[in-house]
Each structure stands twice: as structure tokens, then as C-alpha cells.
């Protein structure tokens, strides 16, 4: 259904051009939009006109018109005056409102189609049949962006995203839950994943400045057929979760750059617990004190370089060696040995994943 605000701005625009007052009512005589006062006085006349077989009629100095949505009567339009010119303006106004109904209905149908497409609620044959009816190309390259907002039902964020891509008629913006905005974007032949990263950062910057809201943006891989759009959506969802777990400092995450985090994310929790118990027995990496964890992380950041790590931690080289020896005694892993370092790094990531997934259950 068209909002009253849109109806009001439409008839105000028509009045500015034609200088003829207009009013739009529903089939129960309630005024939805009007350019003149006291339109409520014509409620009984509107109800009589609704029951009449005529599509237009002159009543009490006003031209009355019926506006249909296909064969269903949707609105009654009034134009002030009984002349032929007023009749013509009224017919044009009714035609304009009828076209608005078609456009809004098509937009709603497209939105429904995209939602069902993302959620895998359509059979393959239905995807192509409905896409054809809605004039949506099926073999265009597309990618799905997922924009998670801080607040639920963030209208400002949604409108900002819509305004960003308003001129691109082949892009679709929708939502399937309370916190995520979904952009199904057409990918041009020369666009690369670097370009998509720039688009994601542009969305991030615009929402930070225009909508004054902090968001996380993720995107899946480029797909070449409309039936594969749901896959890109699932990838974007996974990228959002993996980004929160392993790359908390990043606000833009691409599925194609998840690395080992993608593998760990798909591991069952019982297997993860078994792995941690096998490596650390009674200990767990998240039980280490802050100083030990800082030392470990800095050591990894510096590619296991003892001298550079001790310099950045502002400690003597022997102090760092002492900490590494102490860690080796408690875990049996020497971080100066490449294989042990890899095992420890993966274990840290597995623990992060386990903590995240266990907290999701609450």
C-alpha cells in the first residue's frame, strides 16, 4: 500500500502544476491526502459513489473518480470543479495514482521474491518463472553484502543504504531479520573483489557519517546465476560471524579472505574440545594471564622473532626467553619451534571459536 505521505506529495505536486485542488480517500470515505480543508464533509457522497456503477461522476461541484488496483477498488479521488479541464486533470491524477499502485506492488513483489530467494524458499523452476515475470535478469553476475546494524530495525541505516544505490535499478535492498540489511548487488564485468571491498568501505563510511551508526559489513563471492544468490548470502553470513570471532578489529570482512578461520568455524564443538584437551590436557589457552597472552600474541605478530618481540614489549631478551621457557614447561609446546607455534596459534583460534559458539546458545 502507498503511504499517505507519498499520496500527499503527489497531489500537492499536481496542484502546483494545474492549480486544481485534489483529494484522495479510501473506500470508507476516510481522507488519506488532500490539498483543501473540510474534505471530511464529503464522506457520505464518497460512500454513495463507491456503491454506484459509475467510474466518474460530478457531485456537489467536485469530480469523483475511482482508482482501481487491477479490478479491486482502492481509492476515490476528488477534483474541485465541474469543468472539462478539471475532469481531464482528475483523470490524469487517477492515472498517476494507479501507476503508483502498480509500481509499489511490483516493488513489494520483487522484495518478496528476493527474500525467498535468499532463504532458499523457492523451487528452481519457480525462481526462473518469477524472475521472468518481475523482469529480473537471471544470468547477471551478483554478490550479496550483509550489513549488521547496532540497533534493531534501524530505519535510518536502511534509508541511507537505499539512497546510496537508488539509481541502480538492478540492485536489491531488503532485510530478512531485525538487525541485518541485505544488498544484492549487480557486479560489472570489470569489477574485482578489491572493488567490492571499496564498496563495502563506502557503505561503512556513509552509515558512520550519515546515519550515525556503527555497522559491520561482510560480502560473499560473486555468483553468475540468480539461483546461486542464496549461496553468496550464506557466505556473507559466515564471513560476518568469522569476522567477529577472529578479526574483531575489522569492520569489513570478505568471505574470500577468511583463511583458516573459515575451516575452524565449520568444526563441530565436540571435535574442538577433543583437540584442546589433546594439546593442553588440563590447561586451556584462555586460562593464561594477560601478560602471557600479550607475550604470545606479540611473538606471533613478529613472526617468532625473539629480538623484535622483546624490543616491542620493552623487556630484556632473557626475560622473553624465560617466559617462553615457562610456557613450554606448562604446555609442552615451544613457540620458537615452527610446528609447536602453528599448533598453539590454531588452538588459540579454536578456543575463541568455542567461546563464541557457547555464548551464542544463551
Coordinates of C-alpha atoms in Angstrom, one line a residue:
X1 CA 0.0 0.0 0.0
X2 CA 1.2 3.5 -0.9
X3 CA 1.9 5.7 2.2
X4 CA -0.2 8.7 2.9
X5 CA 2.9 10.9 2.7
X6 CA 3.5 9.8 -0.9
X7 CA -0.1 10.4 -1.9
X8 CA 0.0 13.8 -0.3
X9 CA 3.2 14.9 -2.1
X10 CA 1.8 13.5 -5.4
X11 CA -1.4 15.6 -5.3
X12 CA 0.5 18.6 -4.0
X13 CA 2.8 18.4 -7.0
X14 CA -0.2 18.1 -9.3
X15 CA -1.9 21.1 -7.8
X16 CA 1.3 23.2 -8.3
X17 CA 1.1 22.3 -12.0
X18 CA -2.6 22.5 -12.6
X19 CA -3.8 24.8 -9.7
X20 CA -6.7 22.4 -9.1
X21 CA -7.4 21.1 -5.6
X22 CA -7.4 17.3 -5.2
X23 CA -8.3 14.8 -2.5
X24 CA -7.7 11.1 -2.1
X25 CA -9.9 8.9 0.2
X26 CA -10.2 5.2 0.9
X27 CA -13.3 3.3 0.1
X28 CA -14.8 4.0 3.5
X29 CA -14.7 7.8 3.0
X30 CA -11.6 8.4 5.2
X31 CA -9.4 11.2 3.8
X32 CA -5.8 10.0 3.2
X33 CA -4.4 13.1 1.4
X34 CA -5.9 16.5 0.5
X35 CA -4.9 19.9 -0.8
X36 CA -8.0 21.6 0.7
X37 CA -9.7 21.7 4.1
X38 CA -13.0 20.2 5.1
X39 CA -12.7 17.2 2.8
X40 CA -14.3 15.1 5.5
X41 CA -17.7 16.7 4.7
X42 CA -18.0 14.6 1.6
X43 CA -17.8 11.2 3.3
X44 CA -21.5 10.3 2.6
X45 CA -21.1 11.4 -1.0
X46 CA -18.0 9.2 -1.4
X47 CA -19.8 6.2 0.1
X48 CA -22.7 6.6 -2.3
X49 CA -20.2 6.9 -5.2
X50 CA -18.4 3.7 -4.1
X51 CA -21.7 1.8 -4.4
X52 CA -22.6 3.3 -7.8
X53 CA -21.6 1.6 -11.1
X54 CA -20.1 4.8 -12.5
X55 CA -16.3 5.2 -12.7
X56 CA -16.6 9.0 -12.6
X57 CA -19.3 11.4 -11.5
X58 CA -19.9 15.1 -10.7
X59 CA -21.2 15.6 -7.2
X60 CA -21.6 19.0 -5.3
X61 CA -19.2 20.8 -7.6
X62 CA -16.5 18.0 -7.4
X63 CA -15.4 15.4 -10.0
X64 CA -15.3 12.0 -8.4
X65 CA -13.1 9.2 -9.8
X66 CA -12.5 5.6 -8.9
X67 CA -8.9 4.3 -8.8
X68 CA -8.5 0.5 -9.2
X69 CA -5.7 -1.9 -8.3
X70 CA -6.3 -4.4 -11.2
X71 CA -10.1 -5.0 -10.6
X72 CA -10.2 -4.1 -6.9
X73 CA -11.4 -0.6 -6.0
X74 CA -8.6 1.0 -3.9
X75 CA -9.2 4.8 -3.8
X76 CA -11.6 7.6 -4.5
X77 CA -10.1 10.8 -6.0
X78 CA -11.9 14.1 -5.8
X79 CA -11.0 17.1 -8.1
X80 CA -12.6 20.5 -7.3
X81 CA -14.7 21.9 -10.1
X82 CA -17.1 20.6 -12.7
X83 CA -15.5 21.8 -16.0
X84 CA -13.9 19.6 -18.7
X85 CA -10.4 20.8 -17.7
X86 CA -11.0 19.7 -14.2
X87 CA -12.2 16.3 -15.5
X88 CA -9.1 15.9 -17.6
X89 CA -6.8 16.8 -14.6
X90 CA -8.8 14.4 -12.4
X91 CA -8.4 11.6 -14.9
X92 CA -4.6 12.3 -15.1
X93 CA -4.4 12.3 -11.3
X94 CA -6.3 9.0 -11.1
X95 CA -4.0 7.5 -13.7
X96 CA -0.9 8.7 -11.8
X97 CA -2.1 7.1 -8.5
X98 CA -3.0 3.9 -10.4
X99 CA 0.6 3.8 -11.8
X100 CA 1.9 4.3 -8.3
X101 CA -0.1 1.3 -7.1
X102 CA 1.5 -0.8 -9.9
X103 CA 5.0 0.4 -9.1
X104 CA 4.6 -0.2 -5.3
X105 CA 3.1 -3.6 -5.9
X106 CA 6.0 -4.6 -8.2
X107 CA 8.5 -3.4 -5.7
X108 CA 6.8 -5.4 -3.0
X109 CA 6.7 -8.5 -5.2
X110 CA 10.4 -8.1 -6.0
X111 CA 11.2 -7.7 -2.3
X112 CA 9.3 -10.9 -1.5
X113 CA 11.0 -12.7 -4.3
X114 CA 14.5 -11.7 -3.2
X115 CA 13.8 -12.6 0.4
X116 CA 12.5 -16.1 -0.6
X117 CA 15.5 -16.5 -3.0
X118 CA 18.0 -15.7 -0.2
X119 CA 16.3 -18.1 2.2
X120 CA 16.1 -21.0 -0.3
X121 CA 12.3 -21.0 -0.2
X122 CA 11.8 -21.4 -3.9
X123 CA 12.0 -24.3 -6.3
X124 CA 14.4 -24.0 -9.2
X125 CA 11.6 -23.7 -11.7
X126 CA 9.8 -21.0 -9.6
X127 CA 13.0 -19.0 -9.4
X128 CA 13.2 -18.6 -13.2
X129 CA 9.4 -18.2 -13.8
X130 CA 9.1 -15.5 -11.1
X131 CA 12.2 -13.7 -12.2
X132 CA 10.9 -13.6 -15.8
X133 CA 7.5 -12.1 -14.6
X134 CA 9.3 -9.5 -12.5
X135 CA 11.7 -8.6 -15.3
X136 CA 14.8 -9.6 -13.3
X137 CA 17.7 -10.9 -15.4
X138 CA 18.8 -14.4 -14.3
X139 CA 22.3 -14.6 -15.8
X140 CA 23.8 -11.4 -14.4
X141 CA 26.8 -11.5 -12.0
X142 CA 25.8 -10.6 -8.5
X143 CA 27.2 -10.6 -4.9
X144 CA 25.5 -10.3 -1.6
X145 CA 26.5 -7.7 1.0
X146 CA 25.4 -8.1 4.6
X147 CA 25.2 -5.0 6.8
X148 CA 24.7 -5.6 10.5
X149 CA 23.5 -2.6 12.4
X150 CA 24.0 -1.9 16.1
X151 CA 20.3 -1.4 16.8
X152 CA 17.3 -3.5 15.6
X153 CA 15.1 -2.1 12.9
X154 CA 17.5 0.8 12.1
X155 CA 15.4 2.8 9.6
X156 CA 18.0 5.5 9.1
X157 CA 20.6 2.9 8.1
X158 CA 18.2 1.2 5.7
X159 CA 17.2 4.5 4.1
X160 CA 20.9 5.5 3.8
X161 CA 21.8 2.3 2.0
X162 CA 18.7 2.7 -0.3
X163 CA 19.8 6.3 -1.2
X164 CA 23.3 5.1 -2.0
X165 CA 22.0 2.6 -4.6
X166 CA 18.9 4.4 -5.6
X167 CA 20.0 4.9 -9.2
X168 CA 21.0 1.3 -9.7
X169 CA 17.7 -0.4 -10.7
X170 CA 19.3 -3.9 -10.9
X171 CA 20.4 -3.8 -7.2
X172 CA 18.1 -5.0 -4.5
X173 CA 18.0 -3.9 -0.8
X174 CA 16.0 -5.9 1.7
X175 CA 16.1 -7.5 5.2
X176 CA 15.2 -10.9 6.5
X177 CA 15.7 -10.2 10.2
X178 CA 15.7 -7.3 12.7
X179 CA 19.5 -6.3 12.6
X180 CA 20.7 -7.1 9.1
X181 CA 20.3 -5.1 5.9
X182 CA 21.0 -7.1 2.7
X183 CA 22.2 -5.7 -0.5
X184 CA 22.1 -7.9 -3.6
X185 CA 24.4 -6.0 -5.9
X186 CA 25.0 -6.4 -9.6
X187 CA 28.7 -6.9 -10.4
X188 CA 30.0 -5.1 -13.6
X189 CA 32.2 -7.2 -15.9
X190 CA 35.4 -5.3 -14.9
X191 CA 34.7 -5.2 -11.1
X192 CA 37.1 -7.2 -8.9
X193 CA 37.0 -8.2 -5.2
X194 CA 39.1 -5.2 -4.5
X195 CA 36.3 -3.0 -5.9
X196 CA 33.8 -4.8 -3.8
X197 CA 36.0 -4.1 -0.7
X198 CA 35.9 -0.4 -1.7
X199 CA 32.1 -0.6 -2.0
X200 CA 31.9 -2.2 1.5
X201 CA 34.1 0.6 3.0
X202 CA 32.0 3.2 1.2
X203 CA 28.8 1.7 2.8
X204 CA 30.6 1.7 6.2
X205 CA 31.7 5.3 6.0
X206 CA 28.3 6.6 4.8
X207 CA 26.5 4.8 7.6
X208 CA 29.0 6.1 10.2
X209 CA 28.6 9.7 9.0
X210 CA 25.0 10.0 7.6
X211 CA 23.1 7.5 9.8
X212 CA 25.4 8.0 12.8
X213 CA 25.5 4.2 13.4
X214 CA 28.3 1.7 13.7
X215 CA 28.0 -1.3 11.4
X216 CA 29.8 -4.5 10.3
X217 CA 29.8 -5.2 6.6
X218 CA 30.5 -8.6 5.0
X219 CA 30.2 -10.0 1.5
X220 CA 30.2 -13.4 -0.2
X221 CA 31.6 -14.5 -3.5
X222 CA 30.5 -13.4 -6.9
X223 CA 27.9 -15.7 -8.5
X224 CA 26.9 -15.8 -12.1
X225 CA 23.3 -17.1 -11.9
X226 CA 20.3 -16.0 -9.9
X227 CA 19.8 -19.4 -8.4
X228 CA 23.3 -19.1 -6.7
X229 CA 22.5 -15.8 -4.9
X230 CA 21.5 -17.7 -1.7
X231 CA 25.0 -19.2 -1.7
X232 CA 26.6 -15.7 -1.7
X233 CA 24.2 -14.8 1.1
X234 CA 25.2 -17.8 3.2
X235 CA 28.9 -16.9 2.6
X236 CA 28.3 -13.3 3.7
X237 CA 26.6 -14.6 6.9
X238 CA 29.6 -16.9 7.6
X239 CA 32.0 -14.1 6.9
X240 CA 30.2 -11.8 9.4
X241 CA 30.4 -14.5 12.2
X242 CA 34.0 -15.5 11.4
X243 CA 35.0 -11.8 11.4
X244 CA 33.5 -11.3 14.8
X245 CA 35.4 -14.3 16.2
X246 CA 38.8 -14.0 14.7
X247 CA 39.1 -10.5 13.2
X248 CA 37.3 -8.3 15.7
X249 CA 39.3 -5.3 14.7
X250 CA 37.9 -5.3 11.2
X251 CA 34.6 -3.8 10.2
X252 CA 34.6 -5.2 6.7
X253 CA 35.1 -8.9 6.0
X254 CA 35.1 -10.8 2.7
X255 CA 34.3 -14.5 2.5
X256 CA 37.2 -14.9 0.1
X257 CA 39.7 -13.7 2.8
X258 CA 38.7 -15.7 5.8
X259 CA 41.7 -18.0 5.7
X260 CA 42.0 -20.7 8.4
X261 CA 39.1 -19.1 10.3
X262 CA 36.7 -20.5 7.7
X263 CA 37.9 -24.0 8.4
X264 CA 37.7 -23.7 12.2
X265 CA 34.2 -22.2 12.0
X266 CA 32.9 -25.3 10.4
X267 CA 34.3 -27.7 13.0
X268 CA 31.8 -29.4 15.4
X269 CA 32.3 -28.3 19.0
X270 CA 32.9 -31.8 20.4
X271 CA 35.9 -32.1 18.0
X272 CA 37.2 -28.8 19.1
X273 CA 37.0 -29.8 22.8
X274 CA 38.8 -33.0 22.0
X275 CA 41.6 -31.1 20.2
X276 CA 42.1 -28.7 23.1
X277 CA 42.2 -31.5 25.6
X278 CA 44.7 -33.4 23.5
X279 CA 47.0 -30.5 23.2
X280 CA 46.8 -28.9 26.6
X281 CA 45.4 -31.7 28.8
X282 CA 44.1 -30.0 31.9
X283 CA 45.1 -26.4 30.8
X284 CA 43.4 -24.2 28.2
X285 CA 44.8 -21.1 26.4
X286 CA 42.2 -18.8 27.7
X287 CA 43.3 -19.6 31.3
X288 CA 46.6 -17.8 30.8
X289 CA 47.2 -14.5 32.5
X290 CA 47.1 -11.2 30.5
X291 CA 50.9 -10.9 30.5
X292 CA 51.4 -14.4 29.0
X293 CA 48.7 -13.8 26.3
X294 CA 50.2 -10.4 25.3
X295 CA 53.6 -12.1 25.0
X296 CA 52.3 -14.9 22.9
X297 CA 50.3 -12.6 20.5
X298 CA 53.2 -10.2 20.1
X299 CA 55.6 -13.1 19.4
X300 CA 53.2 -14.3 16.6
X301 CA 52.9 -10.8 15.2
X302 CA 56.7 -10.6 14.9
X303 CA 56.9 -14.0 13.1
X304 CA 58.6 -15.7 16.1
X305 CA 61.4 -13.1 16.2
X306 CA 62.7 -13.0 19.8
X307 CA 64.7 -9.8 19.4
X308 CA 61.9 -7.8 17.8
X309 CA 59.3 -9.1 20.2
X310 CA 61.4 -8.2 23.3
X311 CA 62.0 -4.7 21.8
X312 CA 58.3 -4.0 21.3
X313 CA 57.4 -5.4 24.7
X314 CA 60.1 -3.2 26.3
X315 CA 61.6 -6.2 28.1
X316 CA 65.1 -7.8 28.1
X317 CA 65.6 -10.6 25.6
X318 CA 66.4 -13.0 28.5
X319 CA 63.0 -12.1 30.1
X320 CA 61.2 -13.1 27.0
X321 CA 63.2 -16.3 26.7
X322 CA 62.3 -17.0 30.4
X323 CA 58.6 -16.5 29.6
X324 CA 58.7 -18.8 26.6
X325 CA 60.5 -21.5 28.7
X326 CA 57.9 -21.2 31.4
X327 CA 55.1 -21.6 28.8
X328 CA 56.9 -24.7 27.3
X329 CA 57.0 -26.3 30.8
X330 CA 53.3 -25.8 31.4
X331 CA 52.0 -26.7 27.9
X332 CA 54.8 -28.9 26.4
X333 CA 54.9 -26.5 23.4
X334 CA 57.9 -24.4 22.4
X335 CA 56.8 -21.4 20.5
X336 CA 60.2 -21.0 19.0
X337 CA 59.7 -24.3 17.1
X338 CA 57.6 -23.7 14.0
X339 CA 55.3 -26.8 14.4
X340 CA 54.6 -26.0 18.0
X341 CA 53.9 -22.4 17.2
X342 CA 51.3 -23.4 14.5
X343 CA 49.6 -25.8 16.9
X344 CA 49.4 -23.1 19.6
X345 CA 48.1 -20.5 17.1
X346 CA 45.4 -22.8 15.9
X347 CA 44.5 -23.7 19.5
X348 CA 44.0 -20.1 20.4
X349 CA 41.7 -19.7 17.4
X350 CA 39.7 -22.8 18.3
X351 CA 39.2 -21.6 21.8
X352 CA 38.0 -18.2 20.5
X353 CA 35.5 -20.1 18.3
X354 CA 34.3 -22.3 21.1
X355 CA 33.8 -19.4 23.5
X356 CA 31.8 -17.5 20.8
X357 CA 29.6 -20.5 19.9
X358 CA 28.9 -21.4 23.5
X359 CA 27.9 -17.8 24.2
X360 CA 25.5 -17.9 21.2
X361 CA 23.5 -20.6 22.9
X362 CA 22.3 -18.2 25.6

